[in-house]
Amino acid sequence: MSRRARKLGRGVALVGAGMSKFGAFPDKTSRDLFADAFTAMTRSVDKGMDTEDIEALYVGNFSSDLFEGQGHIAPIMADWVGLVPKPATRLEDACASGGVAIREGVIAIASGLYDVVLVGGTEKMTNLPTERVTDTLAAASDTVYEGACGFTFPGLYAAMATAYMARHGASVEHFMKVGIKNHNNGSLNPKAQFNKSIRDLMNSRIEKAKQKGEPVPEWSDELDFLKDPKANPVVAWPMRLFDCSPITDGAACVLLVAEDIAKNFSNDPLYIVGTGQGSDHALHERDDLTSIAAARIAAQQAYEMAGVQPEDIQIAEVHDCFTIAELVAIEDLGFFKHGEGYKATEQGLTARDGSKPINTSGGLKSKGHPVGASGVGQAVEIWHQMRGEAGPRQVPGKDIRLALTHNVGATGGTCVVHIYQRR
Amino acid sequence: MAEEREVNSASFYQFLTEKKLMASRCKKCQALYLPPHPICTKCHGSDMEWVEMKGNGKLAAFTAIAVGTTCTIEEGHDRNNPYVAGIVELDEGPKISGRISGLDARKPETIKVGTPLTAEFPEQEEGKGCYVAFKAQ
Ligand SMILES: [Zn+2]
């Protein structure tokens, strides 16, 4: 069957973006976090917005059911920001829920049905103890065949990591370097859950030991600290604590409008010029355990729609739920050759001042990973960076005209990619 | 009769309790599926038959899990008693996730991708589900 080139029925623009602080907030439910994100978003709309103009809500959420005992959250989110009785729809594709919600918002506007759509994502994860969070996240894998034999969600990415190491000669240090880079970025992001560099974390532990009169650890540098099993215990080898994104509460919102009315809202809108989405088998059924086919397919669709190449993309927020995931992502997106992502990271090419800055927000690793909100949170960072509003973490010396987001559900059963243009 | 069992996970796990690792095969295009699929994803045919795997293969990817699910914690696993899970590529071609024994989960850096494995069928505990398992030779 021949495949026709897909395009949007009409252009779609991003005219506002905001997020709650990401972290652990015992007194906040998913709806409170969502309201925080909505308020932040409304303040970002240059010419102001009227909630009455919003015609529909699409909200990404993985598992409020298991995390909070609350299902059917879309109408609650709509109610808490004043949208009832407008249509409100929840999208669930594990950690890609937020990115998929953006895509559904884009499709709804491109179809001509709506002109103004609110897209959000929200997740409240810290109510549960760690083992039950582990269970809940494992529910995003194939519970019948992967979960049954004891695979956890970190375990599946860890398996990809061992396949990657065996095939490409990478070492655990290469994974650690992804974490160090993302924490460096996150240390400059006031909304990040861990806005501290690994070096700061290391130094604060040394300081604490001194104050308590305990033996002072002798770590020579960040890598030395990360190799210490006491400071950085194994979760699922070779993934250690600092290879894993944290358990996070958080929400994010964006306002999407038809391109022809974008300037009514914003002096400097961003245009969504490419969208792509793919699916894949469970990990064990894939031909290649070191790459995510859904990501390659989603990226290809988005690049084709936008008429651009991987080398045209100036910055990207990619799905680094684990450090190995960022290496796989930057290869699947075509930024680096298969098996060379770890070398590029080691050379600093993906650092904020590198040729291809990746995860300037701190990524899921340092910014936090409220699973259903993460895909929308990526768009918030792109909004700030492209408009030159990212403050101390603004990418230096670049006039950013093209940026990309890459959001993965679980081990790659879902991937959604968006390309943003500033004109 | 084995051949007449429906192609689904209940049949797959029933076979496993009988110490048989069974895949499904498309009668039309001969594609093999493990886990067993009821519909061929290659030719979209739905006339499938059961085929027993010999149970020999090699480790394609693995992990040693220190922070487990509530199920594995109940089994007695924790940071001090991690376990190995892996993806096994069978000689017949398909890959499947399984629990791996006979490897030192406390020294995961010594475990090698490519290690030969054979299927094993641990005794099922009362009230617990069974799972796919392999043993290093
Ligand atoms: Zn077939």
JSON list of C-alpha atoms in Angstrom, two decimals, chain A residues 22-198:
[
{"chain": "A", "resi": 22, "resn": "PHE", "atom": "CA", "xyz": [7.91, 19.82, 39.82]},
{"chain": "A", "resi": 23, "resn": "GLY", "atom": "CA", "xyz": [8.67, 18.00, 43.07]},
{"chain": "A", "resi": 24, "resn": "ALA", "atom": "CA", "xyz": [7.02, 16.29, 46.03]},
{"chain": "A", "resi": 25, "resn": "PHE", "atom": "CA", "xyz": [4.03, 18.19, 47.37]},
{"chain": "A", "resi": 26, "resn": "PRO", "atom": "CA", "xyz": [2.14, 16.31, 50.10]},
{"chain": "A", "resi": 27, "resn": "ASP", "atom": "CA", "xyz": [-0.62, 18.93, 50.19]},
{"chain": "A", "resi": 28, "resn": "LYS", "atom": "CA", "xyz": [-1.36, 19.04, 46.46]},
{"chain": "A", "resi": 29, "resn": "THR", "atom": "CA", "xyz": [-3.54, 16.72, 44.37]},
{"chain": "A", "resi": 30, "resn": "SER", "atom": "CA", "xyz": [-3.33, 16.41, 40.58]},
{"chain": "A", "resi": 31, "resn": "ARG", "atom": "CA", "xyz": [-6.05, 19.04, 40.21]},
{"chain": "A", "resi": 32, "resn": "ASP", "atom": "CA", "xyz": [-4.17, 21.57, 42.37]},
{"chain": "A", "resi": 33, "resn": "LEU", "atom": "CA", "xyz": [-1.02, 21.01, 40.32]},
{"chain": "A", "resi": 34, "resn": "PHE", "atom": "CA", "xyz": [-3.04, 21.40, 37.13]},
{"chain": "A", "resi": 35, "resn": "ALA", "atom": "CA", "xyz": [-4.50, 24.70, 38.33]},
{"chain": "A", "resi": 36, "resn": "ASP", "atom": "CA", "xyz": [-0.95, 25.93, 39.13]},
{"chain": "A", "resi": 37, "resn": "ALA", "atom": "CA", "xyz": [0.18, 25.03, 35.60]},
{"chain": "A", "resi": 38, "resn": "PHE", "atom": "CA", "xyz": [-2.87, 26.68, 34.06]},
{"chain": "A", "resi": 39, "resn": "THR", "atom": "CA", "xyz": [-2.23, 29.91, 35.96]},
{"chain": "A", "resi": 40, "resn": "ALA", "atom": "CA", "xyz": [1.42, 29.91, 34.86]},
{"chain": "A", "resi": 41, "resn": "MET", "atom": "CA", "xyz": [0.30, 29.33, 31.26]},
{"chain": "A", "resi": 42, "resn": "THR", "atom": "CA", "xyz": [-2.23, 32.20, 31.27]},
{"chain": "A", "resi": 43, "resn": "ARG", "atom": "CA", "xyz": [0.52, 34.59, 32.42]},
{"chain": "A", "resi": 44, "resn": "SER", "atom": "CA", "xyz": [2.68, 33.59, 29.45]},
{"chain": "A", "resi": 45, "resn": "VAL", "atom": "CA", "xyz": [0.14, 34.69, 26.83]},
{"chain": "A", "resi": 46, "resn": "ASP", "atom": "CA", "xyz": [1.55, 38.03, 25.62]},
{"chain": "A", "resi": 47, "resn": "LYS", "atom": "CA", "xyz": [-1.77, 39.70, 24.79]},
{"chain": "A", "resi": 48, "resn": "GLY", "atom": "CA", "xyz": [-3.78, 37.91, 27.46]},
{"chain": "A", "resi": 49, "resn": "MET", "atom": "CA", "xyz": [-6.47, 35.27, 27.07]},
{"chain": "A", "resi": 50, "resn": "ASP", "atom": "CA", "xyz": [-10.04, 34.74, 28.13]},
{"chain": "A", "resi": 51, "resn": "THR", "atom": "CA", "xyz": [-10.87, 31.29, 29.52]},
{"chain": "A", "resi": 52, "resn": "GLU", "atom": "CA", "xyz": [-14.22, 31.60, 27.72]},
{"chain": "A", "resi": 53, "resn": "ASP", "atom": "CA", "xyz": [-12.34, 31.36, 24.41]},
{"chain": "A", "resi": 54, "resn": "ILE", "atom": "CA", "xyz": [-11.09, 27.83, 25.17]},
{"chain": "A", "resi": 55, "resn": "GLU", "atom": "CA", "xyz": [-13.24, 25.29, 23.33]},
{"chain": "A", "resi": 56, "resn": "ALA", "atom": "CA", "xyz": [-11.89, 21.96, 24.54]},
{"chain": "A", "resi": 57, "resn": "LEU", "atom": "CA", "xyz": [-9.40, 20.35, 26.92]},
{"chain": "A", "resi": 58, "resn": "TYR", "atom": "CA", "xyz": [-7.08, 17.41, 26.23]},
{"chain": "A", "resi": 59, "resn": "VAL", "atom": "CA", "xyz": [-5.23, 16.22, 29.32]},
{"chain": "A", "resi": 60, "resn": "GLY", "atom": "CA", "xyz": [-2.48, 13.61, 29.56]},
{"chain": "A", "resi": 61, "resn": "ASN", "atom": "CA", "xyz": [-2.42, 11.46, 32.65]},
{"chain": "A", "resi": 62, "resn": "PHE", "atom": "CA", "xyz": [-0.96, 8.00, 33.17]},
{"chain": "A", "resi": 63, "resn": "SER", "atom": "CA", "xyz": [-2.48, 6.65, 36.31]},
{"chain": "A", "resi": 64, "resn": "SER", "atom": "CA", "xyz": [-4.32, 8.93, 38.71]},
{"chain": "A", "resi": 65, "resn": "ASP", "atom": "CA", "xyz": [-6.42, 5.78, 39.22]},
{"chain": "A", "resi": 66, "resn": "LEU", "atom": "CA", "xyz": [-3.57, 3.90, 40.91]},
{"chain": "A", "resi": 67, "resn": "PHE", "atom": "CA", "xyz": [-1.56, 6.86, 42.22]},
{"chain": "A", "resi": 68, "resn": "GLU", "atom": "CA", "xyz": [-4.48, 8.74, 43.79]},
{"chain": "A", "resi": 69, "resn": "GLY", "atom": "CA", "xyz": [-7.47, 6.40, 43.55]},
{"chain": "A", "resi": 70, "resn": "GLN", "atom": "CA", "xyz": [-9.05, 8.90, 41.17]},
{"chain": "A", "resi": 71, "resn": "GLY", "atom": "CA", "xyz": [-10.24, 7.95, 37.71]},
{"chain": "A", "resi": 72, "resn": "HIS", "atom": "CA", "xyz": [-12.05, 10.06, 35.10]},
{"chain": "A", "resi": 73, "resn": "ILE", "atom": "CA", "xyz": [-9.97, 13.14, 35.79]},
{"chain": "A", "resi": 74, "resn": "ALA", "atom": "CA", "xyz": [-10.56, 15.16, 32.60]},
{"chain": "A", "resi": 75, "resn": "PRO", "atom": "CA", "xyz": [-13.82, 16.79, 33.75]},
{"chain": "A", "resi": 76, "resn": "ILE", "atom": "CA", "xyz": [-12.27, 17.51, 37.17]},
{"chain": "A", "resi": 77, "resn": "MET", "atom": "CA", "xyz": [-9.33, 19.29, 35.53]},
{"chain": "A", "resi": 78, "resn": "ALA", "atom": "CA", "xyz": [-11.77, 21.19, 33.31]},
{"chain": "A", "resi": 79, "resn": "ASP", "atom": "CA", "xyz": [-13.80, 22.18, 36.35]},
{"chain": "A", "resi": 80, "resn": "TRP", "atom": "CA", "xyz": [-10.78, 23.33, 38.36]},
{"chain": "A", "resi": 81, "resn": "VAL", "atom": "CA", "xyz": [-9.71, 25.80, 35.67]},
{"chain": "A", "resi": 82, "resn": "GLY", "atom": "CA", "xyz": [-13.24, 26.95, 34.79]},
{"chain": "A", "resi": 83, "resn": "LEU", "atom": "CA", "xyz": [-13.93, 25.09, 31.54]},
{"chain": "A", "resi": 84, "resn": "VAL", "atom": "CA", "xyz": [-17.08, 23.12, 32.37]},
{"chain": "A", "resi": 85, "resn": "PRO", "atom": "CA", "xyz": [-19.22, 22.36, 30.28]},
{"chain": "A", "resi": 86, "resn": "LYS", "atom": "CA", "xyz": [-16.60, 22.29, 27.47]},
{"chain": "A", "resi": 87, "resn": "PRO", "atom": "CA", "xyz": [-15.52, 18.83, 26.23]},
{"chain": "A", "resi": 88, "resn": "ALA", "atom": "CA", "xyz": [-12.67, 17.39, 28.29]},
{"chain": "A", "resi": 89, "resn": "THR", "atom": "CA", "xyz": [-10.77, 14.26, 27.28]},
{"chain": "A", "resi": 90, "resn": "ARG", "atom": "CA", "xyz": [-8.03, 12.29, 29.03]},
{"chain": "A", "resi": 91, "resn": "LEU", "atom": "CA", "xyz": [-5.26, 10.62, 27.01]},
{"chain": "A", "resi": 92, "resn": "GLU", "atom": "CA", "xyz": [-3.33, 7.71, 28.48]},
{"chain": "A", "resi": 93, "resn": "ASP", "atom": "CA", "xyz": [-0.21, 6.37, 26.78]},
{"chain": "A", "resi": 94, "resn": "ALA", "atom": "CA", "xyz": [1.96, 5.89, 29.86]},
{"chain": "A", "resi": 95, "resn": "CYS", "atom": "CA", "xyz": [4.80, 8.43, 29.98]},
{"chain": "A", "resi": 96, "resn": "ALA", "atom": "CA", "xyz": [3.84, 9.68, 26.49]},
{"chain": "A", "resi": 97, "resn": "SER", "atom": "CA", "xyz": [0.36, 10.75, 27.64]},
{"chain": "A", "resi": 98, "resn": "GLY", "atom": "CA", "xyz": [1.30, 14.44, 27.60]},
{"chain": "A", "resi": 99, "resn": "GLY", "atom": "CA", "xyz": [2.86, 14.38, 24.15]},
{"chain": "A", "resi": 100, "resn": "VAL", "atom": "CA", "xyz": [-0.09, 12.44, 22.79]},
{"chain": "A", "resi": 101, "resn": "ALA", "atom": "CA", "xyz": [-2.46, 15.03, 24.33]},
{"chain": "A", "resi": 102, "resn": "ILE", "atom": "CA", "xyz": [-0.60, 17.78, 22.46]},
{"chain": "A", "resi": 103, "resn": "ARG", "atom": "CA", "xyz": [-0.89, 15.79, 19.24]},
{"chain": "A", "resi": 104, "resn": "GLU", "atom": "CA", "xyz": [-4.65, 15.29, 19.74]},
{"chain": "A", "resi": 105, "resn": "GLY", "atom": "CA", "xyz": [-5.01, 19.02, 20.40]},
{"chain": "A", "resi": 106, "resn": "VAL", "atom": "CA", "xyz": [-3.10, 19.78, 17.21]},
{"chain": "A", "resi": 107, "resn": "ILE", "atom": "CA", "xyz": [-5.25, 17.36, 15.22]},
{"chain": "A", "resi": 108, "resn": "ALA", "atom": "CA", "xyz": [-8.46, 18.84, 16.67]},
{"chain": "A", "resi": 109, "resn": "ILE", "atom": "CA", "xyz": [-7.48, 22.37, 15.59]},
{"chain": "A", "resi": 110, "resn": "ALA", "atom": "CA", "xyz": [-6.09, 21.24, 12.24]},
{"chain": "A", "resi": 111, "resn": "SER", "atom": "CA", "xyz": [-9.39, 19.49, 11.52]},
{"chain": "A", "resi": 112, "resn": "GLY", "atom": "CA", "xyz": [-11.18, 22.83, 11.80]},
{"chain": "A", "resi": 113, "resn": "LEU", "atom": "CA", "xyz": [-13.38, 21.70, 14.68]},
{"chain": "A", "resi": 114, "resn": "TYR", "atom": "CA", "xyz": [-11.84, 24.08, 17.24]},
{"chain": "A", "resi": 115, "resn": "ASP", "atom": "CA", "xyz": [-9.80, 27.29, 17.10]},
{"chain": "A", "resi": 116, "resn": "VAL", "atom": "CA", "xyz": [-8.58, 27.37, 20.72]},
{"chain": "A", "resi": 117, "resn": "VAL", "atom": "CA", "xyz": [-7.64, 24.27, 22.72]},
{"chain": "A", "resi": 118, "resn": "LEU", "atom": "CA", "xyz": [-6.09, 23.83, 26.14]},
{"chain": "A", "resi": 119, "resn": "VAL", "atom": "CA", "xyz": [-3.68, 20.90, 26.42]},
{"chain": "A", "resi": 120, "resn": "GLY", "atom": "CA", "xyz": [-2.31, 19.79, 29.74]},
{"chain": "A", "resi": 121, "resn": "GLY", "atom": "CA", "xyz": [-0.74, 16.93, 31.61]},
{"chain": "A", "resi": 122, "resn": "THR", "atom": "CA", "xyz": [-0.79, 16.11, 35.29]},
{"chain": "A", "resi": 123, "resn": "GLU", "atom": "CA", "xyz": [0.46, 13.38, 37.60]},
{"chain": "A", "resi": 124, "resn": "LYS", "atom": "CA", "xyz": [0.54, 13.05, 41.37]},
{"chain": "A", "resi": 125, "resn": "MET", "atom": "CA", "xyz": [2.96, 10.22, 42.21]},
{"chain": "A", "resi": 126, "resn": "THR", "atom": "CA", "xyz": [4.39, 10.76, 45.68]},
{"chain": "A", "resi": 127, "resn": "ASN", "atom": "CA", "xyz": [1.38, 9.54, 47.70]},
{"chain": "A", "resi": 128, "resn": "LEU", "atom": "CA", "xyz": [2.50, 5.93, 47.29]},
{"chain": "A", "resi": 129, "resn": "PRO", "atom": "CA", "xyz": [5.52, 4.18, 48.84]},
{"chain": "A", "resi": 130, "resn": "THR", "atom": "CA", "xyz": [8.33, 3.37, 46.38]},
{"chain": "A", "resi": 131, "resn": "GLU", "atom": "CA", "xyz": [7.41, -0.31, 45.92]},
{"chain": "A", "resi": 132, "resn": "ARG", "atom": "CA", "xyz": [3.85, 0.60, 44.93]},
{"chain": "A", "resi": 133, "resn": "VAL", "atom": "CA", "xyz": [5.13, 3.28, 42.55]},
{"chain": "A", "resi": 134, "resn": "THR", "atom": "CA", "xyz": [7.33, 0.51, 41.08]},
{"chain": "A", "resi": 135, "resn": "ASP", "atom": "CA", "xyz": [4.20, -1.66, 40.68]},
{"chain": "A", "resi": 136, "resn": "THR", "atom": "CA", "xyz": [2.23, 1.17, 39.09]},
{"chain": "A", "resi": 137, "resn": "LEU", "atom": "CA", "xyz": [4.98, 2.02, 36.60]},
{"chain": "A", "resi": 138, "resn": "ALA", "atom": "CA", "xyz": [5.40, -1.69, 35.80]},
{"chain": "A", "resi": 139, "resn": "ALA", "atom": "CA", "xyz": [1.73, -1.60, 34.76]},
{"chain": "A", "resi": 140, "resn": "ALA", "atom": "CA", "xyz": [2.87, 0.41, 31.72]},
{"chain": "A", "resi": 141, "resn": "SER", "atom": "CA", "xyz": [4.91, -2.58, 30.51]},
{"chain": "A", "resi": 142, "resn": "ASP", "atom": "CA", "xyz": [3.39, -5.87, 29.33]},
{"chain": "A", "resi": 143, "resn": "THR", "atom": "CA", "xyz": [2.26, -7.18, 32.71]},
{"chain": "A", "resi": 144, "resn": "VAL", "atom": "CA", "xyz": [1.31, -10.61, 31.32]},
{"chain": "A", "resi": 145, "resn": "TYR", "atom": "CA", "xyz": [4.72, -11.41, 29.85]},
{"chain": "A", "resi": 146, "resn": "GLU", "atom": "CA", "xyz": [7.24, -8.83, 31.16]},
{"chain": "A", "resi": 147, "resn": "GLY", "atom": "CA", "xyz": [5.94, -8.06, 34.64]},
{"chain": "A", "resi": 148, "resn": "ALA", "atom": "CA", "xyz": [5.13, -11.70, 35.37]},
{"chain": "A", "resi": 149, "resn": "CYS", "atom": "CA", "xyz": [8.79, -12.77, 35.43]},
{"chain": "A", "resi": 150, "resn": "GLY", "atom": "CA", "xyz": [9.81, -9.88, 37.68]},
{"chain": "A", "resi": 151, "resn": "PHE", "atom": "CA", "xyz": [10.80, -7.19, 35.19]},
{"chain": "A", "resi": 152, "resn": "THR", "atom": "CA", "xyz": [10.37, -3.71, 36.63]},
{"chain": "A", "resi": 153, "resn": "PHE", "atom": "CA", "xyz": [10.18, -0.59, 34.49]},
{"chain": "A", "resi": 154, "resn": "PRO", "atom": "CA", "xyz": [13.76, 0.47, 35.36]},
{"chain": "A", "resi": 155, "resn": "GLY", "atom": "CA", "xyz": [14.71, -3.19, 34.74]},
{"chain": "A", "resi": 156, "resn": "LEU", "atom": "CA", "xyz": [13.51, -3.05, 31.13]},
{"chain": "A", "resi": 157, "resn": "TYR", "atom": "CA", "xyz": [15.56, 0.07, 30.38]},
{"chain": "A", "resi": 158, "resn": "ALA", "atom": "CA", "xyz": [18.47, -1.54, 32.22]},
{"chain": "A", "resi": 159, "resn": "ALA", "atom": "CA", "xyz": [18.15, -4.51, 29.83]},
{"chain": "A", "resi": 160, "resn": "MET", "atom": "CA", "xyz": [18.32, -2.09, 26.90]},
{"chain": "A", "resi": 161, "resn": "ALA", "atom": "CA", "xyz": [21.42, -0.63, 28.55]},
{"chain": "A", "resi": 162, "resn": "THR", "atom": "CA", "xyz": [23.20, -4.02, 28.74]},
{"chain": "A", "resi": 163, "resn": "ALA", "atom": "CA", "xyz": [22.34, -4.69, 25.09]},
{"chain": "A", "resi": 164, "resn": "TYR", "atom": "CA", "xyz": [23.69, -1.22, 24.21]},
{"chain": "A", "resi": 165, "resn": "MET", "atom": "CA", "xyz": [26.90, -1.79, 26.18]},
{"chain": "A", "resi": 166, "resn": "ALA", "atom": "CA", "xyz": [27.49, -5.20, 24.60]},
{"chain": "A", "resi": 167, "resn": "ARG", "atom": "CA", "xyz": [26.84, -3.94, 21.10]},
{"chain": "A", "resi": 168, "resn": "HIS", "atom": "CA", "xyz": [28.51, -0.53, 21.13]},
{"chain": "A", "resi": 169, "resn": "GLY", "atom": "CA", "xyz": [31.19, -0.78, 23.82]},
{"chain": "A", "resi": 170, "resn": "ALA", "atom": "CA", "xyz": [29.69, 1.89, 26.09]},
{"chain": "A", "resi": 171, "resn": "SER", "atom": "CA", "xyz": [30.38, 1.73, 29.84]},
{"chain": "A", "resi": 172, "resn": "VAL", "atom": "CA", "xyz": [28.38, 2.72, 32.92]},
{"chain": "A", "resi": 173, "resn": "GLU", "atom": "CA", "xyz": [30.38, 5.97, 32.99]},
{"chain": "A", "resi": 174, "resn": "HIS", "atom": "CA", "xyz": [28.78, 7.00, 29.73]},
{"chain": "A", "resi": 175, "resn": "PHE", "atom": "CA", "xyz": [25.34, 6.70, 31.31]},
{"chain": "A", "resi": 176, "resn": "MET", "atom": "CA", "xyz": [26.54, 8.72, 34.30]},
{"chain": "A", "resi": 177, "resn": "LYS", "atom": "CA", "xyz": [27.71, 11.52, 32.01]},
{"chain": "A", "resi": 178, "resn": "VAL", "atom": "CA", "xyz": [24.14, 11.95, 30.74]},
{"chain": "A", "resi": 179, "resn": "GLY", "atom": "CA", "xyz": [22.97, 12.45, 34.32]},
{"chain": "A", "resi": 180, "resn": "ILE", "atom": "CA", "xyz": [25.75, 14.91, 35.12]},
{"chain": "A", "resi": 181, "resn": "LYS", "atom": "CA", "xyz": [24.90, 16.98, 32.03]},
{"chain": "A", "resi": 182, "resn": "ASN", "atom": "CA", "xyz": [21.17, 17.03, 32.76]},
{"chain": "A", "resi": 183, "resn": "HIS", "atom": "CA", "xyz": [21.67, 17.95, 36.41]},
{"chain": "A", "resi": 184, "resn": "ASN", "atom": "CA", "xyz": [23.94, 20.81, 35.28]},
{"chain": "A", "resi": 185, "resn": "ASN", "atom": "CA", "xyz": [21.03, 22.12, 33.21]},
{"chain": "A", "resi": 186, "resn": "GLY", "atom": "CA", "xyz": [18.44, 21.45, 35.88]},
{"chain": "A", "resi": 187, "resn": "SER", "atom": "CA", "xyz": [20.49, 23.34, 38.46]},
{"chain": "A", "resi": 188, "resn": "LEU", "atom": "CA", "xyz": [19.55, 26.47, 36.48]},
{"chain": "A", "resi": 189, "resn": "ASN", "atom": "CA", "xyz": [15.83, 25.63, 36.30]},
{"chain": "A", "resi": 190, "resn": "PRO", "atom": "CA", "xyz": [13.86, 26.99, 39.29]},
{"chain": "A", "resi": 191, "resn": "LYS", "atom": "CA", "xyz": [10.89, 24.71, 38.42]},
{"chain": "A", "resi": 192, "resn": "ALA", "atom": "CA", "xyz": [13.05, 21.55, 38.52]},
{"chain": "A", "resi": 193, "resn": "GLN", "atom": "CA", "xyz": [12.59, 18.95, 41.26]},
{"chain": "A", "resi": 194, "resn": "PHE", "atom": "CA", "xyz": [16.38, 18.61, 41.69]},
{"chain": "A", "resi": 195, "resn": "ASN", "atom": "CA", "xyz": [17.78, 21.97, 40.72]},
{"chain": "A", "resi": 196, "resn": "LYS", "atom": "CA", "xyz": [21.24, 20.99, 41.89]},
{"chain": "A", "resi": 197, "resn": "SER", "atom": "CA", "xyz": [24.22, 19.77, 39.92]},
{"chain": "A", "resi": 198, "resn": "ILE", "atom": "CA", "xyz": [25.70, 16.39, 40.85]}
]
